[in-house]
């Protein structure tokens, strides 16, 4: 009985794992950072993304983060894609004291982005991202300005990372086709 049971268990296991293994073949699962069939890597495709100018200090911060994250600080390449980003910023007061003064605030950064081909303008990816960062309010003005600026920088990094990851996924899918 025991040998028969193990035999049927082995058959059932191989039949359930078979389709998963078959999906890993050509045209199925491919690691995102692996080279494509034509030998191009995802980092080469990411280096071809031109990030357009984003107005404001926080916009420049997001743009700089994206440029560094897509090129790694390497040499500029011919750009095949264009990334447009529109940012919206706002503050929300939290923990209001008895006098009505906010003791902390949350900085909200919302981004609408669109990745297009430079030659022809076909939209590759369109989406939204957001970053939130809290900061404590202090008595001195300089400390408040510095705390807010640090919160803006943290939110900008969050948005840049999210947008970069989503672009990597979209370009990886394009390379597999």
PDB file of C-alpha atoms in Angstrom:
ATOM      1  CA  UNK A   1       0.000   0.000   0.000  1.00  0.00           C
ATOM      2  CA  UNK A   2       2.709   2.404   0.956  1.00  0.00           C
ATOM      3  CA  UNK A   3       4.670   1.996  -2.305  1.00  0.00           C
ATOM      4  CA  UNK A   4       1.476   2.469  -4.362  1.00  0.00           C
ATOM      5  CA  UNK A   5       0.569   5.589  -2.410  1.00  0.00           C
ATOM      6  CA  UNK A   6       4.032   7.108  -3.014  1.00  0.00           C
ATOM      7  CA  UNK A   7       3.812   6.253  -6.712  1.00  0.00           C
ATOM      8  CA  UNK A   8       0.482   8.082  -7.107  1.00  0.00           C
ATOM      9  CA  UNK A   9       1.762  11.005  -5.044  1.00  0.00           C
ATOM     10  CA  UNK A  10       4.828  11.312  -7.304  1.00  0.00           C
ATOM     11  CA  UNK A  11       2.617  11.247 -10.426  1.00  0.00           C
ATOM     12  CA  UNK A  12       0.239  13.881  -9.009  1.00  0.00           C
ATOM     13  CA  UNK A  13       3.139  16.106  -8.004  1.00  0.00           C
ATOM     14  CA  UNK A  14       4.793  15.903 -11.429  1.00  0.00           C
ATOM     15  CA  UNK A  15       1.484  16.651 -13.176  1.00  0.00           C
ATOM     16  CA  UNK A  16       0.890  19.746 -11.024  1.00  0.00           C
ATOM     17  CA  UNK A  17       4.458  21.093 -11.355  1.00  0.00           C
ATOM     18  CA  UNK A  18       4.751  20.326 -15.090  1.00  0.00           C
ATOM     19  CA  UNK A  19       2.824  23.386 -16.328  1.00  0.00           C
ATOM     20  CA  UNK A  20       4.851  25.681 -14.055  1.00  0.00           C
ATOM     21  CA  UNK A  21       8.131  24.351 -15.411  1.00  0.00           C
ATOM     22  CA  UNK A  22       6.841  24.629 -18.985  1.00  0.00           C
ATOM     23  CA  UNK A  23       5.923  28.299 -18.412  1.00  0.00           C
ATOM     24  CA  UNK A  24       9.565  29.020 -17.547  1.00  0.00           C
ATOM     25  CA  UNK A  25      10.666  28.107 -21.074  1.00  0.00           C
ATOM     26  CA  UNK A  26      11.004  30.533 -23.975  1.00  0.00           C
ATOM     27  CA  UNK A  27       8.177  33.027 -24.117  1.00  0.00           C
ATOM     28  CA  UNK A  28       7.212  32.380 -20.484  1.00  0.00           C
ATOM     29  CA  UNK A  29       8.827  33.636 -17.319  1.00  0.00           C
ATOM     30  CA  UNK A  30      12.017  35.647 -17.727  1.00  0.00           C
ATOM     31  CA  UNK A  31      13.839  37.441 -14.914  1.00  0.00           C
ATOM     32  CA  UNK A  32      13.358  41.204 -15.162  1.00  0.00           C
ATOM     33  CA  UNK A  33      17.070  42.024 -15.060  1.00  0.00           C
ATOM     34  CA  UNK A  34      18.171  39.283 -17.465  1.00  0.00           C
ATOM     35  CA  UNK A  35      19.363  40.213 -20.949  1.00  0.00           C
ATOM     36  CA  UNK A  36      16.721  40.070 -23.661  1.00  0.00           C
ATOM     37  CA  UNK A  37      16.900  37.767 -26.656  1.00  0.00           C
ATOM     38  CA  UNK A  38      18.763  40.414 -28.674  1.00  0.00           C
ATOM     39  CA  UNK A  39      21.356  40.806 -25.874  1.00  0.00           C
ATOM     40  CA  UNK A  40      20.186  44.160 -24.498  1.00  0.00           C
ATOM     41  CA  UNK A  41      19.955  44.494 -20.743  1.00  0.00           C
ATOM     42  CA  UNK A  42      17.301  46.359 -18.810  1.00  0.00           C
ATOM     43  CA  UNK A  43      19.894  48.842 -17.558  1.00  0.00           C
ATOM     44  CA  UNK A  44      20.693  49.770 -21.179  1.00  0.00           C
ATOM     45  CA  UNK A  45      17.003  50.342 -21.896  1.00  0.00           C
ATOM     46  CA  UNK A  46      16.612  52.413 -18.706  1.00  0.00           C
ATOM     47  CA  UNK A  47      19.578  54.600 -19.710  1.00  0.00           C
ATOM     48  CA  UNK A  48      17.608  55.542 -22.838  1.00  0.00           C
ATOM     49  CA  UNK A  49      14.846  57.250 -20.805  1.00  0.00           C
ATOM     50  CA  UNK A  50      14.914  61.071 -21.037  1.00  0.00           C
ATOM     51  CA  UNK A  51      13.273  62.674 -17.996  1.00  0.00           C
ATOM     52  CA  UNK A  52      11.763  66.027 -18.951  1.00  0.00           C
ATOM     53  CA  UNK A  53      12.091  69.083 -16.720  1.00  0.00           C
ATOM     54  CA  UNK A  54       9.741  69.148 -13.723  1.00  0.00           C
ATOM     55  CA  UNK A  55       9.072  72.625 -12.260  1.00  0.00           C
ATOM     56  CA  UNK A  56       9.951  73.509  -8.666  1.00  0.00           C
ATOM     57  CA  UNK A  57      12.547  72.369  -6.130  1.00  0.00           C
ATOM     58  CA  UNK A  58      10.791  69.068  -5.409  1.00  0.00           C
ATOM     59  CA  UNK A  59      10.300  68.485  -9.143  1.00  0.00           C
ATOM     60  CA  UNK A  60      14.016  68.949  -9.710  1.00  0.00           C
ATOM     61  CA  UNK A  61      14.709  66.535  -6.855  1.00  0.00           C
ATOM     62  CA  UNK A  62      12.433  63.863  -8.397  1.00  0.00           C
ATOM     63  CA  UNK A  63      14.034  64.420 -11.809  1.00  0.00           C
ATOM     64  CA  UNK A  64      17.584  64.156 -10.434  1.00  0.00           C
ATOM     65  CA  UNK A  65      16.701  60.961  -8.532  1.00  0.00           C
ATOM     66  CA  UNK A  66      15.207  59.413 -11.686  1.00  0.00           C
ATOM     67  CA  UNK A  67      18.153  60.392 -13.870  1.00  0.00           C
ATOM     68  CA  UNK A  68      20.587  58.865 -11.401  1.00  0.00           C
ATOM     69  CA  UNK A  69      18.458  55.737 -10.929  1.00  0.00           C
ATOM     70  CA  UNK A  70      18.036  55.174 -14.678  1.00  0.00           C
ATOM     71  CA  UNK A  71      21.633  55.863 -15.727  1.00  0.00           C
ATOM     72  CA  UNK A  72      23.461  54.944 -12.531  1.00  0.00           C
ATOM     73  CA  UNK A  73      25.558  58.051 -13.039  1.00  0.00           C
ATOM     74  CA  UNK A  74      27.017  56.552 -16.221  1.00  0.00           C
ATOM     75  CA  UNK A  75      27.581  58.134 -19.602  1.00  0.00           C
ATOM     76  CA  UNK A  76      24.607  59.560 -21.463  1.00  0.00           C
ATOM     77  CA  UNK A  77      23.100  57.442 -24.215  1.00  0.00           C
ATOM     78  CA  UNK A  78      20.852  58.286 -27.128  1.00  0.00           C
ATOM     79  CA  UNK A  79      17.351  58.622 -25.733  1.00  0.00           C
ATOM     80  CA  UNK A  80      14.606  56.383 -27.113  1.00  0.00           C
ATOM     81  CA  UNK A  81      11.924  57.205 -24.511  1.00  0.00           C
ATOM     82  CA  UNK A  82      10.543  60.369 -22.922  1.00  0.00           C
ATOM     83  CA  UNK A  83       9.184  60.521 -19.376  1.00  0.00           C
ATOM     84  CA  UNK A  84       6.813  63.372 -18.464  1.00  0.00           C
ATOM     85  CA  UNK A  85       5.846  63.926 -14.826  1.00  0.00           C
ATOM     86  CA  UNK A  86       3.369  66.362 -13.262  1.00  0.00           C
ATOM     87  CA  UNK A  87       3.566  66.827  -9.476  1.00  0.00           C
ATOM     88  CA  UNK A  88       1.031  68.053  -6.916  1.00  0.00           C
ATOM     89  CA  UNK A  89       2.091  68.972  -3.370  1.00  0.00           C
ATOM     90  CA  UNK A  90       0.108  69.627  -0.197  1.00  0.00           C
ATOM     91  CA  UNK A  91       0.466  69.631   3.591  1.00  0.00           C
ATOM     92  CA  UNK A  92      -1.843  68.088   6.177  1.00  0.00           C
ATOM     93  CA  UNK A  93      -1.646  69.205   9.806  1.00  0.00           C
ATOM     94  CA  UNK A  94      -1.663  66.529  12.504  1.00  0.00           C
ATOM     95  CA  UNK A  95      -1.663  66.598  16.311  1.00  0.00           C
ATOM     96  CA  UNK A  96      -3.114  70.062  16.899  1.00  0.00           C
ATOM     97  CA  UNK A  97      -2.417  71.448  20.406  1.00  0.00           C
ATOM     98  CA  UNK A  98      -4.836  73.390  22.629  1.00  0.00           C
ATOM     99  CA  UNK A  99      -3.850  76.722  21.043  1.00  0.00           C
ATOM    100  CA  UNK A 100      -4.645  75.418  17.557  1.00  0.00           C
ATOM    101  CA  UNK A 101      -1.031  75.075  16.391  1.00  0.00           C
ATOM    102  CA  UNK A 102      -0.033  71.950  14.486  1.00  0.00           C
ATOM    103  CA  UNK A 103       2.660  69.916  16.226  1.00  0.00           C
ATOM    104  CA  UNK A 104       3.346  67.797  13.150  1.00  0.00           C
ATOM    105  CA  UNK A 105       2.495  67.776   9.475  1.00  0.00           C
ATOM    106  CA  UNK A 106       2.420  65.298   6.625  1.00  0.00           C
ATOM    107  CA  UNK A 107       3.829  66.299   3.251  1.00  0.00           C
ATOM    108  CA  UNK A 108       1.903  64.750   0.323  1.00  0.00           C
ATOM    109  CA  UNK A 109       3.482  64.412  -3.125  1.00  0.00           C
ATOM    110  CA  UNK A 110       1.318  63.051  -5.941  1.00  0.00           C
ATOM    111  CA  UNK A 111       2.690  62.379  -9.424  1.00  0.00           C
ATOM    112  CA  UNK A 112       1.064  61.670 -12.771  1.00  0.00           C
ATOM    113  CA  UNK A 113       3.571  60.230 -15.244  1.00  0.00           C
ATOM    114  CA  UNK A 114       3.669  59.085 -18.844  1.00  0.00           C
ATOM    115  CA  UNK A 115       6.428  57.209 -20.701  1.00  0.00           C
ATOM    116  CA  UNK A 116       6.335  57.572 -24.483  1.00  0.00           C
ATOM    117  CA  UNK A 117       8.532  56.624 -27.415  1.00  0.00           C
ATOM    118  CA  UNK A 118      10.522  59.571 -28.733  1.00  0.00           C
ATOM    119  CA  UNK A 119      10.030  58.542 -32.375  1.00  0.00           C
ATOM    120  CA  UNK A 120       6.298  58.374 -32.912  1.00  0.00           C
ATOM    121  CA  UNK A 121       5.040  59.190 -29.447  1.00  0.00           C
ATOM    122  CA  UNK A 122       3.328  55.879 -28.688  1.00  0.00           C
ATOM    123  CA  UNK A 123       2.409  55.706 -25.005  1.00  0.00           C
ATOM    124  CA  UNK A 124       4.244  52.842 -23.294  1.00  0.00           C
ATOM    125  CA  UNK A 125       3.183  53.466 -19.694  1.00  0.00           C
ATOM    126  CA  UNK A 126       0.859  55.888 -17.975  1.00  0.00           C
ATOM    127  CA  UNK A 127       0.264  55.965 -14.244  1.00  0.00           C
ATOM    128  CA  UNK A 128       0.183  57.690 -10.885  1.00  0.00           C
ATOM    129  CA  UNK A 129       2.455  57.531  -7.889  1.00  0.00           C
ATOM    130  CA  UNK A 130       2.563  59.152  -4.474  1.00  0.00           C
ATOM    131  CA  UNK A 131       4.899  59.775  -1.581  1.00  0.00           C
ATOM    132  CA  UNK A 132       4.048  60.733   1.992  1.00  0.00           C
ATOM    133  CA  UNK A 133       6.452  61.955   4.672  1.00  0.00           C
ATOM    134  CA  UNK A 134       5.697  63.258   8.136  1.00  0.00           C
ATOM    135  CA  UNK A 135       7.699  65.842  10.048  1.00  0.00           C
ATOM    136  CA  UNK A 136       7.625  67.468  13.468  1.00  0.00           C
ATOM    137  CA  UNK A 137       6.980  71.212  13.900  1.00  0.00           C
ATOM    138  CA  UNK A 138       9.347  73.165  16.160  1.00  0.00           C
ATOM    139  CA  UNK A 139       9.519  76.625  17.733  1.00  0.00           C
ATOM    140  CA  UNK A 140      12.307  77.907  15.497  1.00  0.00           C
ATOM    141  CA  UNK A 141      11.549  78.824  11.902  1.00  0.00           C
ATOM    142  CA  UNK A 142      14.780  77.347  10.532  1.00  0.00           C
ATOM    143  CA  UNK A 143      14.064  73.967  12.143  1.00  0.00           C
ATOM    144  CA  UNK A 144      10.581  73.949  10.571  1.00  0.00           C
ATOM    145  CA  UNK A 145      11.950  74.818   7.132  1.00  0.00           C
ATOM    146  CA  UNK A 146      14.642  72.135   7.404  1.00  0.00           C
ATOM    147  CA  UNK A 147      12.180  69.488   8.649  1.00  0.00           C
ATOM    148  CA  UNK A 148       9.780  70.261   5.781  1.00  0.00           C
ATOM    149  CA  UNK A 149      12.598  70.126   3.232  1.00  0.00           C
ATOM    150  CA  UNK A 150      13.726  66.744   4.573  1.00  0.00           C
ATOM    151  CA  UNK A 151      10.138  65.464   4.276  1.00  0.00           C
ATOM    152  CA  UNK A 152       9.977  66.755   0.675  1.00  0.00           C
ATOM    153  CA  UNK A 153      13.232  64.945  -0.152  1.00  0.00           C
ATOM    154  CA  UNK A 154      11.990  61.666   1.359  1.00  0.00           C
ATOM    155  CA  UNK A 155       8.715  61.881  -0.568  1.00  0.00           C
ATOM    156  CA  UNK A 156      10.608  62.709  -3.786  1.00  0.00           C
ATOM    157  CA  UNK A 157      12.825  59.619  -3.353  1.00  0.00           C
ATOM    158  CA  UNK A 158       9.750  57.458  -2.760  1.00  0.00           C
ATOM    159  CA  UNK A 159       8.038  58.720  -5.920  1.00  0.00           C
ATOM    160  CA  UNK A 160      11.214  58.344  -7.991  1.00  0.00           C
ATOM    161  CA  UNK A 161      11.760  54.740  -6.821  1.00  0.00           C
ATOM    162  CA  UNK A 162       8.156  53.797  -7.551  1.00  0.00           C
ATOM    163  CA  UNK A 163       8.162  55.373 -11.023  1.00  0.00           C
ATOM    164  CA  UNK A 164      11.533  53.760 -11.837  1.00  0.00           C
ATOM    165  CA  UNK A 165      10.310  50.299 -10.804  1.00  0.00           C
ATOM    166  CA  UNK A 166       7.167  50.609 -12.894  1.00  0.00           C
ATOM    167  CA  UNK A 167       9.160  51.796 -15.927  1.00  0.00           C
ATOM    168  CA  UNK A 168      11.559  48.875 -15.483  1.00  0.00           C
ATOM    169  CA  UNK A 169       8.631  46.459 -15.488  1.00  0.00           C
ATOM    170  CA  UNK A 170       7.136  48.039 -18.629  1.00  0.00           C
ATOM    171  CA  UNK A 171      10.454  48.070 -20.525  1.00  0.00           C
ATOM    172  CA  UNK A 172      11.208  44.516 -19.401  1.00  0.00           C
ATOM    173  CA  UNK A 173       7.882  43.359 -20.861  1.00  0.00           C
ATOM    174  CA  UNK A 174       8.690  45.177 -24.127  1.00  0.00           C
ATOM    175  CA  UNK A 175      12.082  43.475 -24.353  1.00  0.00           C
ATOM    176  CA  UNK A 176      10.505  40.044 -23.965  1.00  0.00           C
ATOM    177  CA  UNK A 177       8.188  40.587 -26.919  1.00  0.00           C
TER     178      UNK A 177
END
